[in-house]
Short mmCIF file of C-alpha atoms (C1' of nucleotides) in Angstrom, two decimals:
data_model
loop_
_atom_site.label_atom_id
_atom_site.label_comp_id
_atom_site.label_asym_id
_atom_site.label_seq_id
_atom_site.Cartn_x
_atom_site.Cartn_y
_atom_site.Cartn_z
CA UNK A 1 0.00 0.00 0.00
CA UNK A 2 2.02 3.33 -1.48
CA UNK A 3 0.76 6.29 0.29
CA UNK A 4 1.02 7.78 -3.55
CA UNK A 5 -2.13 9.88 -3.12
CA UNK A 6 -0.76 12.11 -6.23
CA UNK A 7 -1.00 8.53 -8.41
CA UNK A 8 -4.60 8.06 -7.16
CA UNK A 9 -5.69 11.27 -8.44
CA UNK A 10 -4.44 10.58 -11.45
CA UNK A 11 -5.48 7.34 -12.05
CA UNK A 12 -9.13 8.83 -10.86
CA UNK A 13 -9.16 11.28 -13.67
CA UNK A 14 -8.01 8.39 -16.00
CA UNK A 15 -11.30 6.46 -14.96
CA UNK A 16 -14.13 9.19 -15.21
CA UNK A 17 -16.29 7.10 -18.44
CA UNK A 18 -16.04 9.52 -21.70
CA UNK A 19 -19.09 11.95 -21.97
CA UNK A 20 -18.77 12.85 -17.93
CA UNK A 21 -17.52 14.80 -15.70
CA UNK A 22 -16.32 14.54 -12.17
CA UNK A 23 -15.86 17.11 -9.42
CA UNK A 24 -12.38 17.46 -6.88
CA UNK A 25 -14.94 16.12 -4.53
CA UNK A 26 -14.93 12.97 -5.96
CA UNK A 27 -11.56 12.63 -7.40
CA UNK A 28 -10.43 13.16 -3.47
CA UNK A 29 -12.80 10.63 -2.44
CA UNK A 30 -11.48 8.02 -5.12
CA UNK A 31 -8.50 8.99 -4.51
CA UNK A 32 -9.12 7.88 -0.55
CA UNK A 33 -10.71 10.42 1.07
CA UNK A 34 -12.69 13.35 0.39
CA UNK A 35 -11.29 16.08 2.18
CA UNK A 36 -7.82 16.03 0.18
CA UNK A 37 -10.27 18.18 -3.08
CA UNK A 38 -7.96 20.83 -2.46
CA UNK A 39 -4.49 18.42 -3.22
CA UNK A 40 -6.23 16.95 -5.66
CA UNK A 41 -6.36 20.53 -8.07
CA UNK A 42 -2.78 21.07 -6.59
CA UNK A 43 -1.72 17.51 -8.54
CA UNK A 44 -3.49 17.98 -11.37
CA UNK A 45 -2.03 21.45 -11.82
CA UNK A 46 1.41 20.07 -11.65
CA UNK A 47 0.65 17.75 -14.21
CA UNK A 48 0.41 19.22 -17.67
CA UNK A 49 0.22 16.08 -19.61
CA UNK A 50 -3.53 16.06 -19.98
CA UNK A 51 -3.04 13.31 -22.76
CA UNK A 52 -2.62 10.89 -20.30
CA UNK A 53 -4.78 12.42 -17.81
CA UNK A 54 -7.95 14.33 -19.09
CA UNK A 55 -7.62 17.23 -16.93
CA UNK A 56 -10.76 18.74 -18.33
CA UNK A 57 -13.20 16.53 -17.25
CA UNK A 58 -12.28 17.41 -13.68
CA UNK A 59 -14.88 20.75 -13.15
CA UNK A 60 -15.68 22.24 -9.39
CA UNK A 61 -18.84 21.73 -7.82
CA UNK A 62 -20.66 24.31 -9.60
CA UNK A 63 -19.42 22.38 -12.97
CA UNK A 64 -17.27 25.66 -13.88
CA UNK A 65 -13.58 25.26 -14.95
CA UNK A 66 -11.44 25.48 -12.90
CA UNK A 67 -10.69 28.87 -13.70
CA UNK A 68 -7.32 29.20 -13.70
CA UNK A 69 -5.06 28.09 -17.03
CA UNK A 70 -5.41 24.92 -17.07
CA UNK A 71 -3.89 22.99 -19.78
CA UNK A 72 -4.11 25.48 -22.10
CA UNK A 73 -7.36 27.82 -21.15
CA UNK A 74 -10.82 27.47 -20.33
CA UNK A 75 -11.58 27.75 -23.16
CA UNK A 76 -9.85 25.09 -24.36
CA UNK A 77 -11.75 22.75 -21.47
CA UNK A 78 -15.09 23.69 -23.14
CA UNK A 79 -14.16 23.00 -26.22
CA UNK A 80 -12.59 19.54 -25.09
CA UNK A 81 -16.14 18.47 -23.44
CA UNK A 82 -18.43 19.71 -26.12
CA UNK A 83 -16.17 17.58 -28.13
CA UNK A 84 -16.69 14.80 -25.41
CA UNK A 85 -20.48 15.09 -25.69
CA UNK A 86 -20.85 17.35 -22.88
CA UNK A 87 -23.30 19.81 -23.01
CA UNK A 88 -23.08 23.22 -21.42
CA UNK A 89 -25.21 25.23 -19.88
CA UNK A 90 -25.00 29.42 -19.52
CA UNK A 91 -21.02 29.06 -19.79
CA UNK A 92 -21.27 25.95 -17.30
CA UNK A 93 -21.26 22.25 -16.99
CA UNK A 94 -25.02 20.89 -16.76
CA UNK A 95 -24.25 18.73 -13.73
CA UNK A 96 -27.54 17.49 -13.71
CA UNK A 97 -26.75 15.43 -16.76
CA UNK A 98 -23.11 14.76 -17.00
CA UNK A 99 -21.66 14.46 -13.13
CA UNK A 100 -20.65 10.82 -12.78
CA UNK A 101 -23.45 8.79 -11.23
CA UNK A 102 -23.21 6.38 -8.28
CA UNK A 103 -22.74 3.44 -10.56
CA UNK A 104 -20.15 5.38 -12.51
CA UNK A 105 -18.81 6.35 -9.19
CA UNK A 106 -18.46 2.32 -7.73
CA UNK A 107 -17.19 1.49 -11.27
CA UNK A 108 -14.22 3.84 -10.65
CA UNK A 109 -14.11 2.85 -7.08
CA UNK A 110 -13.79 -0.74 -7.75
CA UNK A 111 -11.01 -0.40 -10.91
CA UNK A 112 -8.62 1.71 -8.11
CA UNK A 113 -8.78 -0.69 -5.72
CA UNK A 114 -8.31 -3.10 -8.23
CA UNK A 115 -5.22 -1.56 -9.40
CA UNK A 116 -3.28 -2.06 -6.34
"C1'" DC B 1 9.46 22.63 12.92
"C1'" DT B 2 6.17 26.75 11.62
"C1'" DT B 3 4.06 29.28 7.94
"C1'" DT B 4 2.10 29.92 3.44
"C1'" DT B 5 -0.58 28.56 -0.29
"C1'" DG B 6 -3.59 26.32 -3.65
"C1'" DA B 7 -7.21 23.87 -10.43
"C1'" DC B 8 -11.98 23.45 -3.56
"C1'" DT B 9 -16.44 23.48 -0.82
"C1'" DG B 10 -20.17 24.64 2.02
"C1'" DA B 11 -22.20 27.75 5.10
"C1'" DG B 12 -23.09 32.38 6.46
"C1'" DT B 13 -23.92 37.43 5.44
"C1'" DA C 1 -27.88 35.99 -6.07
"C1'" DA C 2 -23.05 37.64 -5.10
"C1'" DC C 3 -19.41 38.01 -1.73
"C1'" DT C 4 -16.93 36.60 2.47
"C1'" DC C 5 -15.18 33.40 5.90
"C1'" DA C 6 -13.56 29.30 7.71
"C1'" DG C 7 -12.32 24.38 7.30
"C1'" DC C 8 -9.93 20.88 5.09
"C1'" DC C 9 -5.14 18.36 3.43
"C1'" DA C 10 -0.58 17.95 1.65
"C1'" DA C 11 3.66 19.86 -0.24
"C1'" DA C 12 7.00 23.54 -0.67
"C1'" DA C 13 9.59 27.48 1.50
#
DNA sequence: CTTTTGACTGAGT
DNA sequence: AACTCAGCCAAAA
C-alpha cells in the first residue's frame, strides 16, 4: 500500500467514463478520502500532460472550470467536453446530466482498488 | 518545525 | 444571487 495519493488522483481522472464529468470532490474521495479536493487541483495542476490524464473533465462543484489556465485555457476545457459530448449550460457544466453517477462512481471505485 | 498557499467546498452574510 | 469566511489536506519554503 504506497501512500502515492498524487497517483490516485491521477489514475481517478483516468477512470471518469467519456461523456462525464467529475468534481475534486470525488476525485479526493477516489482517490481515498474526500477532504484532500484541495491536493487533488494542486496535482493535477502540476501535471500538464492532460493526454494521459484528461484534466478537463475534472470541473468544481458548480461544474465551472477550474478557472485558472489549465492545460491550455478554459476555453480550451469547453471545447474539449463539447467535443466529449458534454453539453453546457449558460457558460457551465449541466451537472444534472453529466456528473458521474453512483454506478459510474463504484465502477471507478472498484477499478482503483483493483489496481493495487 | 512553523508558515504559506492552492485547479476546492459549504455555510453564512 | 453575489461576496466573504472558515475548514480541510498535503507539499513547498
Amino acid at each position: 500500500m504506497d501512500k502515492n495519493l498524487a497517483g490516485r488522483i491521477y489514475r481517478a481522472v483516468q477512470l471518469i467514463p467519456l461523456g462525464k464529468v467529475a468534481t475534486y470532490s470525488q476525485i479526493a474521495a477516489l482517490a481515498g478520502n474526500c477532504n484532500l479536493r484541495r491536493y487533488v487541483g494542486n496535482v493535477l495542476h502540476e501535471n500538464p500532460s492532460n493526454a494521459i490524464t484528461p484534466c478537463h473533465r475534472v470541473v468544481n462543484a458548480k461544474g465551472f472550470c477550474s478557472g485558472s489556465f489549465a492545460f491550455g485555457g478554459p476555453l480550451v476545457q469547453q471545447e474539449k467536453l463539447e467535443a466529449e459530448g458534454i453539453a453546457f449550460t449558460n457558460g457551465h457544466v449541466d451537472m444534472e446530466r453529466f456528473c458521474i453517477s453512483g454506478d459510474d462512481f463504484e465502477s471507478m471505485s472498484m477499478e482503483l482498488r483493483d489496481e493495487r
